[in-house]
mmCIF file of C-alpha atoms in Angstrom:
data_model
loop_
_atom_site.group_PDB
_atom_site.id
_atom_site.type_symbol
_atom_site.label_atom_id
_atom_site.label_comp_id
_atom_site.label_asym_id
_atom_site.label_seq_id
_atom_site.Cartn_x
_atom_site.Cartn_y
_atom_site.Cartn_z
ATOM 1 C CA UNK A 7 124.221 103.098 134.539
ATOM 2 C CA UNK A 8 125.928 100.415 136.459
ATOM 3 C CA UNK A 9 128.196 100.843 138.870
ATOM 4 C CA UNK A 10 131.050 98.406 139.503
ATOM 5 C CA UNK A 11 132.696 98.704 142.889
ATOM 6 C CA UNK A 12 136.055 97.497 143.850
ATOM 7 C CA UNK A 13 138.003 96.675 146.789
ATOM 8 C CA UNK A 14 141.814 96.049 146.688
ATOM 9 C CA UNK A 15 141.475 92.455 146.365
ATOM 10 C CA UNK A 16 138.917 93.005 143.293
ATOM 11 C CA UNK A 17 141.397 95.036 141.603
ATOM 12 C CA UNK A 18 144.236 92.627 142.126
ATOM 13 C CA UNK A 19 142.043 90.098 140.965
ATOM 14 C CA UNK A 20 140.746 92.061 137.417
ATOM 15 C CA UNK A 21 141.650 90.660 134.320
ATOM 16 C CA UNK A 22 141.230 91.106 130.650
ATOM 17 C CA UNK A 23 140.322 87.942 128.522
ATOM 18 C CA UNK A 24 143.289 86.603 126.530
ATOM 19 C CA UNK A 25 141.247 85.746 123.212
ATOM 20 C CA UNK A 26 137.479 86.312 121.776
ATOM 21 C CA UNK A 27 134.557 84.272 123.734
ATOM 22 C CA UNK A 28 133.125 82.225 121.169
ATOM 23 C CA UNK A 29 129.433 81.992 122.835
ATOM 24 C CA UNK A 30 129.217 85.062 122.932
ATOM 25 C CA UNK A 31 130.557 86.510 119.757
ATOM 26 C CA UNK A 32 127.509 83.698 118.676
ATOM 27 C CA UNK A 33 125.510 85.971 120.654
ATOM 28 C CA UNK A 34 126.476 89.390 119.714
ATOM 29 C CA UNK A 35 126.541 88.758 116.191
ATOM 30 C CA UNK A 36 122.865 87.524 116.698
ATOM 31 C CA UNK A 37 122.098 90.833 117.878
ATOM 32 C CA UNK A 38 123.894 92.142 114.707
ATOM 33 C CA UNK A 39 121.555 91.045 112.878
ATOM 34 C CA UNK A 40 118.653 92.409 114.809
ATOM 35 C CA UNK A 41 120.114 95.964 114.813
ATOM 36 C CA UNK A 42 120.841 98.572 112.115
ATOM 37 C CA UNK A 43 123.256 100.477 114.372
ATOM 38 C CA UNK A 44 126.594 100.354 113.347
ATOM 39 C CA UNK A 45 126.253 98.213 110.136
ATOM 40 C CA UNK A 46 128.992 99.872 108.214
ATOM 41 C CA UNK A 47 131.593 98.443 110.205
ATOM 42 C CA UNK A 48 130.245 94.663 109.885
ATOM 43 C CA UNK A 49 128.920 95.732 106.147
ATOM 44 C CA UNK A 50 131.225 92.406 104.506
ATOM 45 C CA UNK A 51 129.764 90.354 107.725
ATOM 46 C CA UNK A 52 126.108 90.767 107.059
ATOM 47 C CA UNK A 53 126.359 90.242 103.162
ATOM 48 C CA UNK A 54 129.224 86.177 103.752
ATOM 49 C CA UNK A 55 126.793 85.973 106.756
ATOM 50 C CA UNK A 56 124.033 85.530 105.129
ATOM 51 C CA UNK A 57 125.131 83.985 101.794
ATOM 52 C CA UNK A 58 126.424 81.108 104.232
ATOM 53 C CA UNK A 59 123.211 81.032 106.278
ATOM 54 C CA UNK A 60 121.149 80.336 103.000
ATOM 55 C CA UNK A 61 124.187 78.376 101.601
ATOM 56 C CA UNK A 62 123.592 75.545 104.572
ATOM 57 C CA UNK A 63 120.153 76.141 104.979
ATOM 58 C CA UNK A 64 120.026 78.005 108.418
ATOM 59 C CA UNK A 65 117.656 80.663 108.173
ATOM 60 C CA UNK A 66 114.730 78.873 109.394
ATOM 61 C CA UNK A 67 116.808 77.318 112.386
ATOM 62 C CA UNK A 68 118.300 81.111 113.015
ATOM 63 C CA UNK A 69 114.876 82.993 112.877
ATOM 64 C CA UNK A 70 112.989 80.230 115.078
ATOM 65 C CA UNK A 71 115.490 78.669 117.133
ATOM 66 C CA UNK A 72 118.539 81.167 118.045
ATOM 67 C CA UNK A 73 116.936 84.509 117.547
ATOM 68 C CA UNK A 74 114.088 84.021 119.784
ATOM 69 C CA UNK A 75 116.413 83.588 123.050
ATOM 70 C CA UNK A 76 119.018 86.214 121.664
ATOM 71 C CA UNK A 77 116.702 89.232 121.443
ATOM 72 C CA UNK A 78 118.356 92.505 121.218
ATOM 73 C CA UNK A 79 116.310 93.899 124.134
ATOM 74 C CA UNK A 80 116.395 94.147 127.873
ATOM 75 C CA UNK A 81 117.550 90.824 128.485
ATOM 76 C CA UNK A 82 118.567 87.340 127.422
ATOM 77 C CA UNK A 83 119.634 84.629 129.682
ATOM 78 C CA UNK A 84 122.799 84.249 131.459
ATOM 79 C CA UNK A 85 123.201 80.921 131.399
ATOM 80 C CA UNK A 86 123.411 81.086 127.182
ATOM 81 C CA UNK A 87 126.879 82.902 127.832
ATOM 82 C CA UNK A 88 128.422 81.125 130.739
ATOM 83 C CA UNK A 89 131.828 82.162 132.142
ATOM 84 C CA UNK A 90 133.752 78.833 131.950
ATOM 85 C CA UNK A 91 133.410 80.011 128.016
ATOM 86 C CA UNK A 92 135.910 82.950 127.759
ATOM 87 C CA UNK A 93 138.133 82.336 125.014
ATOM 88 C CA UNK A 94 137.016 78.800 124.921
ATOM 89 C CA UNK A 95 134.259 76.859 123.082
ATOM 90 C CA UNK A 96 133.896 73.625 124.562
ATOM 91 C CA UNK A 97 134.345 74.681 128.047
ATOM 92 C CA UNK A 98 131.720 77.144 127.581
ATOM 93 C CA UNK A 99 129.162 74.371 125.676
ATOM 94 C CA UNK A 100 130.096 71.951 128.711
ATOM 95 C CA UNK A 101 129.164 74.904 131.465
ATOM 96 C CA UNK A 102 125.854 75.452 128.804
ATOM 97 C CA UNK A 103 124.744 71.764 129.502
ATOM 98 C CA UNK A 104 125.488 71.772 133.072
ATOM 99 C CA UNK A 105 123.245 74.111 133.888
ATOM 100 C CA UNK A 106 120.799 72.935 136.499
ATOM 101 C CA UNK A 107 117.541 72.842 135.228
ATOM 102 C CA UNK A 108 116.062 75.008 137.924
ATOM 103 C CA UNK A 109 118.171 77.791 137.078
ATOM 104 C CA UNK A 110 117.108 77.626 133.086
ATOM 105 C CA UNK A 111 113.628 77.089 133.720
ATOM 106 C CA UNK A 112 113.842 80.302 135.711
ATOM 107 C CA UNK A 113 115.717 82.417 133.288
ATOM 108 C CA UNK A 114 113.280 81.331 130.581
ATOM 109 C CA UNK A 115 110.878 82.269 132.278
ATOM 110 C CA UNK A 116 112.312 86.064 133.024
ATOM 111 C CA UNK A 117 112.865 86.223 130.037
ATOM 112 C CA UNK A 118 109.182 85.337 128.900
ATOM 113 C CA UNK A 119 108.189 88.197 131.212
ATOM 114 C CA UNK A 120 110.844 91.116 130.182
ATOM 115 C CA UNK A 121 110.451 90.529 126.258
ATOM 116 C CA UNK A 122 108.822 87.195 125.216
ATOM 117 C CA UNK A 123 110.173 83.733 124.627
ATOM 118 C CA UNK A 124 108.572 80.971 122.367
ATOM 119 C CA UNK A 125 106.901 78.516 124.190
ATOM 120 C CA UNK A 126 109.383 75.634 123.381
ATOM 121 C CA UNK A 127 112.280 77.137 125.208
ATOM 122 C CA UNK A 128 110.575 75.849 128.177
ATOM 123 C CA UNK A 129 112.071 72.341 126.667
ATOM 124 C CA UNK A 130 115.896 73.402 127.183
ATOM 125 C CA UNK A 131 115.469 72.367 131.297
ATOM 126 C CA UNK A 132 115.861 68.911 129.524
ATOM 127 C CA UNK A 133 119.655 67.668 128.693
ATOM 128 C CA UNK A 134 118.174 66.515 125.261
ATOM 129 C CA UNK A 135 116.922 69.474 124.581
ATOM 130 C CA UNK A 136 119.899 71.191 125.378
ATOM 131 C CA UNK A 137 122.351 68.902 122.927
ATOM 132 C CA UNK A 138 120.032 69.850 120.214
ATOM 133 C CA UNK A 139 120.075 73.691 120.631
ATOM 134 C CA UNK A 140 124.305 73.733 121.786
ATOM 135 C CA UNK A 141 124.159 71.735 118.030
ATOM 136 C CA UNK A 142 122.157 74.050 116.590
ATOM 137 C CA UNK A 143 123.861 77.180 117.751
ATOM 138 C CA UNK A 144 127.843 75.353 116.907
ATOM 139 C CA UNK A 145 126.576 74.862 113.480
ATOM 140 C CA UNK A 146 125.621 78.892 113.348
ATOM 141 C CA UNK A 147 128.631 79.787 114.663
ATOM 142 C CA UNK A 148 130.937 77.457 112.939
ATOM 143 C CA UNK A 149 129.277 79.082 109.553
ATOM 144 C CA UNK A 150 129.173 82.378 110.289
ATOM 145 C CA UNK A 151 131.208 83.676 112.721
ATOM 146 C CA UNK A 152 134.138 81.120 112.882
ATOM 147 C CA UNK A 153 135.549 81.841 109.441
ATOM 148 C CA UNK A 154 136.363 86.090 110.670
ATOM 149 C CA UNK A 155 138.295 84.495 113.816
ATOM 150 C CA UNK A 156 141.468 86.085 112.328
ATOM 151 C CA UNK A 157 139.483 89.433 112.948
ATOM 152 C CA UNK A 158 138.389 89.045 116.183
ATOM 153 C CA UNK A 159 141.951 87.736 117.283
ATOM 154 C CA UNK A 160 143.501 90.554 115.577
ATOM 155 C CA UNK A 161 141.129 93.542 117.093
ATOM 156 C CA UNK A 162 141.596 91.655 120.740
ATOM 157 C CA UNK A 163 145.720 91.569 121.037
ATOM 158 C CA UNK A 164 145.676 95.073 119.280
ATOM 159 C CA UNK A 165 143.062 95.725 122.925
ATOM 160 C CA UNK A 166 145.173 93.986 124.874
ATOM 161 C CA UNK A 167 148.334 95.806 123.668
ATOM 162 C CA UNK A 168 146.549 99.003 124.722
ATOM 163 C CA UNK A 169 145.113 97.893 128.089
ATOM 164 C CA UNK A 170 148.976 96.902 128.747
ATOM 165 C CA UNK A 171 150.013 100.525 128.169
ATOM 166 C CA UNK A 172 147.436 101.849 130.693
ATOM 167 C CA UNK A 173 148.613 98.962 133.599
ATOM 168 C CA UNK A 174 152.372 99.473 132.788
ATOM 169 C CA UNK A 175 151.884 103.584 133.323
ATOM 170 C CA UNK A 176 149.109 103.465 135.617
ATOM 171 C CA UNK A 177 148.917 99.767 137.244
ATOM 172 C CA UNK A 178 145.600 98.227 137.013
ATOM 173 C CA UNK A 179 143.625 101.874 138.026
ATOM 174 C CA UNK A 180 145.439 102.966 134.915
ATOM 175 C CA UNK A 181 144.492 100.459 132.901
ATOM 176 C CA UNK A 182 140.783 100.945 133.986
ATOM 177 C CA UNK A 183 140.729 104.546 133.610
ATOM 178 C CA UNK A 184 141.775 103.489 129.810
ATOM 179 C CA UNK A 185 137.787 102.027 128.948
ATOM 180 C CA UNK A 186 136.299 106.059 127.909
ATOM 181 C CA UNK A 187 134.176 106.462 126.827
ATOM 182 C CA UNK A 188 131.463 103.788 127.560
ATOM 183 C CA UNK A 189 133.026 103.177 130.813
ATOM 184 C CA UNK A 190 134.432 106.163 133.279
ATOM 185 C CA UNK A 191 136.774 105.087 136.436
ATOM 186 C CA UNK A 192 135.981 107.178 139.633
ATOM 187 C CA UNK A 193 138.238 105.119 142.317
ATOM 188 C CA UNK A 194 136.831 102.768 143.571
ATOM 189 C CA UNK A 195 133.439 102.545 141.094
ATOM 190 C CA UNK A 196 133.751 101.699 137.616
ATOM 191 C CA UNK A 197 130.943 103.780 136.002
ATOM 192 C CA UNK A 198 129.265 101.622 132.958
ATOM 193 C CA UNK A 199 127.113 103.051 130.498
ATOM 194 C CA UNK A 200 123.916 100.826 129.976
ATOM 195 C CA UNK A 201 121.069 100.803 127.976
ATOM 196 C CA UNK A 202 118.303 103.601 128.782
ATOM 197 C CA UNK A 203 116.070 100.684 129.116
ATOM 198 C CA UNK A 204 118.209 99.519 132.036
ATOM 199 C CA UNK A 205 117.480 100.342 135.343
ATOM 200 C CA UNK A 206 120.962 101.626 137.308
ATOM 201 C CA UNK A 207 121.925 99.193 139.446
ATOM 202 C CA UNK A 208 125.129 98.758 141.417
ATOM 203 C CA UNK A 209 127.533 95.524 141.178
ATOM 204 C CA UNK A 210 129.517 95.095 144.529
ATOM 205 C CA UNK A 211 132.666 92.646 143.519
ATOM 206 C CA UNK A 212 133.525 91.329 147.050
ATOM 207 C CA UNK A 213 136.703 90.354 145.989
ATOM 208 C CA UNK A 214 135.878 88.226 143.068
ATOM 209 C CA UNK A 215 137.693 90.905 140.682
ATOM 210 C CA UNK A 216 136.038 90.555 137.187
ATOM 211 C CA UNK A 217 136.576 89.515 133.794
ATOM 212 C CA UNK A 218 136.927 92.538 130.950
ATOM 213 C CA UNK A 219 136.677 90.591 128.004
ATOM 214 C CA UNK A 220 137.050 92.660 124.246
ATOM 215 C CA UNK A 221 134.165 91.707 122.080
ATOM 216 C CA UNK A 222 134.207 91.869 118.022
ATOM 217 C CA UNK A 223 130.705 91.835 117.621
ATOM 218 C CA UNK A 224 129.109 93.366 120.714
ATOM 219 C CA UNK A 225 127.916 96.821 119.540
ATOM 220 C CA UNK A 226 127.473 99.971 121.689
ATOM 221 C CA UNK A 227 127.400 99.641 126.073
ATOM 222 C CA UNK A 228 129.607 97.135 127.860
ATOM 223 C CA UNK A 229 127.263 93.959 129.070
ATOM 224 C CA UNK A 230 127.282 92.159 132.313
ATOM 225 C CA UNK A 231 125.130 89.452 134.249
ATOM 226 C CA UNK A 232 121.976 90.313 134.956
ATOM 227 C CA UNK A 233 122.627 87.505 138.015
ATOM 228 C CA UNK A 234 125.025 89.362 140.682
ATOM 229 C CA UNK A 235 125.760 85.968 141.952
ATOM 230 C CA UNK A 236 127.252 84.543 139.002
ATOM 231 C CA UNK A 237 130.993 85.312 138.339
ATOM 232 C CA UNK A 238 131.661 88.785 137.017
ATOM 233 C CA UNK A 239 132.182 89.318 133.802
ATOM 234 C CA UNK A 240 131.977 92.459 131.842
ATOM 235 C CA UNK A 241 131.617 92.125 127.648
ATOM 236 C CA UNK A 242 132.885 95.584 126.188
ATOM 237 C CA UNK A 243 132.512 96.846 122.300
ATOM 238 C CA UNK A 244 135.908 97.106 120.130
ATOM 239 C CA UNK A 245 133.918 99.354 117.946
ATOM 240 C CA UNK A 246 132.066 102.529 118.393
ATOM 241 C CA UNK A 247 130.755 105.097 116.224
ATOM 242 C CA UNK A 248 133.719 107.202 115.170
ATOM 243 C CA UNK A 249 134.238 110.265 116.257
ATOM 244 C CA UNK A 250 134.429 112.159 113.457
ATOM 245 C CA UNK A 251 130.372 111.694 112.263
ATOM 246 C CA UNK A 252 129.333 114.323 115.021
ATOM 247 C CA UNK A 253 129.308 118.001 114.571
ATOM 248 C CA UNK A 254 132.547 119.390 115.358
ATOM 249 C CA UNK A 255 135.046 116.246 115.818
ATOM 250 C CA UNK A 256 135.914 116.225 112.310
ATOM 251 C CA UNK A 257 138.656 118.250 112.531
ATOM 252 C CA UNK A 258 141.280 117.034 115.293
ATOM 253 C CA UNK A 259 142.794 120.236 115.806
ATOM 254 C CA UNK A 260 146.236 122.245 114.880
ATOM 255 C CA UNK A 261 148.970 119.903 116.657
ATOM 256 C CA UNK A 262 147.935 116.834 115.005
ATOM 257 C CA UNK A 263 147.380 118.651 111.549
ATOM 258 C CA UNK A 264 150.255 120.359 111.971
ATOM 259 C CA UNK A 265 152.223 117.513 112.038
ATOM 260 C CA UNK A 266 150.530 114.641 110.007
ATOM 261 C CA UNK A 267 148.753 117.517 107.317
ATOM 262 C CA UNK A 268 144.917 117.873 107.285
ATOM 263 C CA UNK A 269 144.113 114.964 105.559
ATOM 264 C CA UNK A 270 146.277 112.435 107.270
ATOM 265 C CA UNK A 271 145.100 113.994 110.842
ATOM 266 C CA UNK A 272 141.868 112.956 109.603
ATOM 267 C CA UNK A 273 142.585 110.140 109.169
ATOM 268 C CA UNK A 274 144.479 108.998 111.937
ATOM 269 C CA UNK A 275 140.961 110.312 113.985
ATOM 270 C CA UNK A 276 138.779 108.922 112.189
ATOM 271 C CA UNK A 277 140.581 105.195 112.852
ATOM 272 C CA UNK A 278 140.294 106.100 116.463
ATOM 273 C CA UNK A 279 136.794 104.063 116.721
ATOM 274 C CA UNK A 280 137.677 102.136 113.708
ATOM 275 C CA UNK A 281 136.502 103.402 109.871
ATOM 276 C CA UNK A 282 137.014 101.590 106.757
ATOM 277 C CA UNK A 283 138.519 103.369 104.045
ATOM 278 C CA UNK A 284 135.239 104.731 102.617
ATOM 279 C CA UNK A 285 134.728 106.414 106.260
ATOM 280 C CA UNK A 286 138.150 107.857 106.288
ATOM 281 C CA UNK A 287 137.227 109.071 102.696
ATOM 282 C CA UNK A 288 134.243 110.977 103.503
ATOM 283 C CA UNK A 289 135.562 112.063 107.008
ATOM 284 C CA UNK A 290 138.601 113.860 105.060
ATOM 285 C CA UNK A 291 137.004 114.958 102.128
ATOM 286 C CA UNK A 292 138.823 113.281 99.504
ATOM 287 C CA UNK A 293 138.655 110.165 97.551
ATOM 288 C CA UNK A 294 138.808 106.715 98.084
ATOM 289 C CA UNK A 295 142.216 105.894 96.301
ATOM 290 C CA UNK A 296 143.924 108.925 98.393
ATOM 291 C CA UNK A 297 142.112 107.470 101.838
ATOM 292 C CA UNK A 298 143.876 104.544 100.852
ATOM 293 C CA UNK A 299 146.821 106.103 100.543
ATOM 294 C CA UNK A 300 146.571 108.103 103.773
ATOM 295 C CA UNK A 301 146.084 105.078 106.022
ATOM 296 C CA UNK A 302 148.786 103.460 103.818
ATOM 297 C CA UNK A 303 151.054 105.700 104.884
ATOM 298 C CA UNK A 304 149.965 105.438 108.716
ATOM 299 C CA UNK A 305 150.374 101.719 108.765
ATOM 300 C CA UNK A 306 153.650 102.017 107.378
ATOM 301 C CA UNK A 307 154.761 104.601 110.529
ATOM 302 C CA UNK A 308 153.316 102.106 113.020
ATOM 303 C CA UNK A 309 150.110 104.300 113.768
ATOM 304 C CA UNK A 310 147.254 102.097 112.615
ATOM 305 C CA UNK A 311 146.848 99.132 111.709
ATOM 306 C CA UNK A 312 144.757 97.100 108.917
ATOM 307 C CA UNK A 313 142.127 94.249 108.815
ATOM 308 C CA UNK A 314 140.903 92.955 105.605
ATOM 309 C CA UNK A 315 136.983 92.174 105.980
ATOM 310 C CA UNK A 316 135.982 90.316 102.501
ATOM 311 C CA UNK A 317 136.104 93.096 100.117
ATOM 312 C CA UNK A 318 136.206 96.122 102.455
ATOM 313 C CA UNK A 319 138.941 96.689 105.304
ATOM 314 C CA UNK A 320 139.019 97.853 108.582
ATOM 315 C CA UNK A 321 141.296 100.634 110.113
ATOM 316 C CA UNK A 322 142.115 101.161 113.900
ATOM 317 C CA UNK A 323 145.114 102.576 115.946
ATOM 318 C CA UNK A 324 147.937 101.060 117.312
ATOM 319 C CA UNK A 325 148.682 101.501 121.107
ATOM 320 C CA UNK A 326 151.635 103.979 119.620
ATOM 321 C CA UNK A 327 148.653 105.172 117.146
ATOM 322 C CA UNK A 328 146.848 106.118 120.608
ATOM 323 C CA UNK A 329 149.126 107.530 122.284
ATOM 324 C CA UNK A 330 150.119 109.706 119.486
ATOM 325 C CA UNK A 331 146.161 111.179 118.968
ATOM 326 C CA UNK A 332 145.877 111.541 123.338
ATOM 327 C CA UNK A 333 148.905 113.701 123.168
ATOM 328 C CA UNK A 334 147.951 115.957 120.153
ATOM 329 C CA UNK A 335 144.395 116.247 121.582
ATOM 330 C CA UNK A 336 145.225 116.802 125.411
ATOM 331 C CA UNK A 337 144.566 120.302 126.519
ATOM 332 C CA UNK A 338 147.642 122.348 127.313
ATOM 333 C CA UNK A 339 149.009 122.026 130.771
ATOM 334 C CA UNK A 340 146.775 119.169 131.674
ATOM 335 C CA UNK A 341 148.122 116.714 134.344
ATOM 336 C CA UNK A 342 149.184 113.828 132.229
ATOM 337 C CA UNK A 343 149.987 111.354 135.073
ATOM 338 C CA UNK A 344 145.838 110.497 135.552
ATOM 339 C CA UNK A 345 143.650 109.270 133.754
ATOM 340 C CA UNK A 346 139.789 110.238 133.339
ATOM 341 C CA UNK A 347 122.878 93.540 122.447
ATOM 342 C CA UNK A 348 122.350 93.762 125.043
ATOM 343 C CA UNK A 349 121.640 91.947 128.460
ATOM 344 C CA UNK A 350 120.726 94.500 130.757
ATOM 345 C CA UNK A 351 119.368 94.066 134.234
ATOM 346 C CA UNK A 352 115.314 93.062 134.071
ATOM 347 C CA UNK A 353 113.368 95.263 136.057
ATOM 348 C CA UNK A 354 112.836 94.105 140.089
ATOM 349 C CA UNK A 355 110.353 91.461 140.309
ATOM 350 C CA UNK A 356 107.228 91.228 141.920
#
């Protein structure tokens, strides 16, 4: 776990990122295609992904160059993701190749202990070097993540609109106590769920505040720095594993069924973590056309909303889509004025 502590200056000073960070939606989609968890909601990604990949003849550079320093393990280095990025590629390539050279060598080099690194990465200290791989890496991105930027902008002001919600009712401890599940607020520690590989560590602010920035691709926990030095910034997923696939949460219980019918409740549920329609299908019980039909009919009432993925589409709720499914599934005569890839830390050296 890692712990986030605020003061009040931290939480004055806590924003969320206005649009996607390009370097690292580069990264997380690298780790997409290192993982098999949560495929089905990137299923038209992988397939254009990799069409366009062989189309420009980037596999080779992708398996030796970018995955290598991307691994989907304990760590990759911070200074592949830099802050001056959020929401901004240039600023973020510029802060890349700025890095002193100290400070790459000896994140290379961690990560050569924690998981392995090819022995040319020891190159990037050099500016050249450096060009050549931010070249590399634009080219990757430009083909393969670039062209679902409508997505990503579309997922992030639909977050946005729902973080607003929480700091309009709640102020900015509201809006915090809106992250659950990955991420619990306990005033003033902001509880983080982190890889099991990660050792729990605790990240004191000092009135820096932090960055909450929505990620498309990132998959599973919320990442941060392994550095505590460098400026805080926490990457969170806009996708989880819905709901409805474990025992029990199928059903989202009388209210909500009551007044949307079974099917429709289902629905509306199941779009909670986003589901395509082939999700809500099989969550409901009942065919593809009348899935279809079902979210249809929520999009038109303001409750979810719908992005188009190549062939396949993507549902998820509205802030009023939300608020709707917290009300039906809040226990009676609860208190409703509170509210409840990965770079992980390397283990200690030495």
């Amino acid at each position: 776990m890692l712990r986030i502590h605020f003061s009040d200056v931290d939480l004055a000073r806590t924003k969320v990122a206005a649009a996607p960070d390009p370097l690292w939606e580069a990264a997380a989609s690298l780790h997409r295609l290192q993982a098999r968890r949560g495929r089905w909601a990137y299923a038209g990604w992988y397939r254009t992904a990799r069409e366009r990949m062989q189309a420009q003849g980037l596999e080779r550079l992708v398996r030796g160059v970018l995955l290598p320093l991307y691994p989907r393990a304990a760590y990759f280095p911070d200074f592949l993701t830099p802050a001056q990025g959020v929401g901004d590629w240039d600023s973020g390539a510029e802060a890349l190749l700025a890095t002193p050279p100290r400070r790459v060598h000896e994140e290379i080099t961690l990560l050569d202990r924690t998981v392995g690194a090819p022995a040319w990465a020891a190159r990037l200290t050099g500016l050249k070097e450096r060009r050549e791989f931010v070249r590399v890496l634009r080219t990757y991105y430009e083909a393969v993540v670039l062209p679902h930027r409508e997505q990503m902008l579309a997922r992030v002001e639909s977050e946005r609109a729902a973080r607003r919600h929480g700091l309009l009712d709640g102020g900015v401890e509201g809006m915090l106590a809106g992250l659950a599940p990955m991420m619990r607020w306990r005033p003033p520690v902001l509880e983080v769920s982190y890889p099991k590989q990660a050792a729990d560590r605790d990240l004191y602010l000092k009135g820096r505040g932090i960055t909450l920035v929505p990620s498309y691709f990132n998959w599973g926990e919320p990442v941060a720095y392994a550095d505590p030095g460098l400026p805080p910034v926490l990457w969170y997923s806009l996708l989880h594993e819905p709901e409805a696939r474990r025992p029990g949460a199928g059903e989202p219980g009388r209210p909500l069924t009551n007044l949307l019918g079974r099917a429709r409740a289902i629905a509306l549920h199941t779009a909670s973590t986003g589901a395509t329609t082939g999700e809500i299908a099989r969550a409901a019980g009942v065919s593809a056309s009348a899935a279809s039909r079902h979210a249809g009919a929520l999009r038109d009432a303001g409750l979810v909303t719908t992005v188009r993925n190549g062939p396949s589409v993507l549902h998820t709720l509205t802030p009023t889509g939300a608020a709707v499914l917290r009300a039906a599934l809040r226990p009676a005569g609860e208190d409703t004025g509170r509210g409840t890839s990965t770079r992980a830390v390397p283990p200690p050296a030495g």
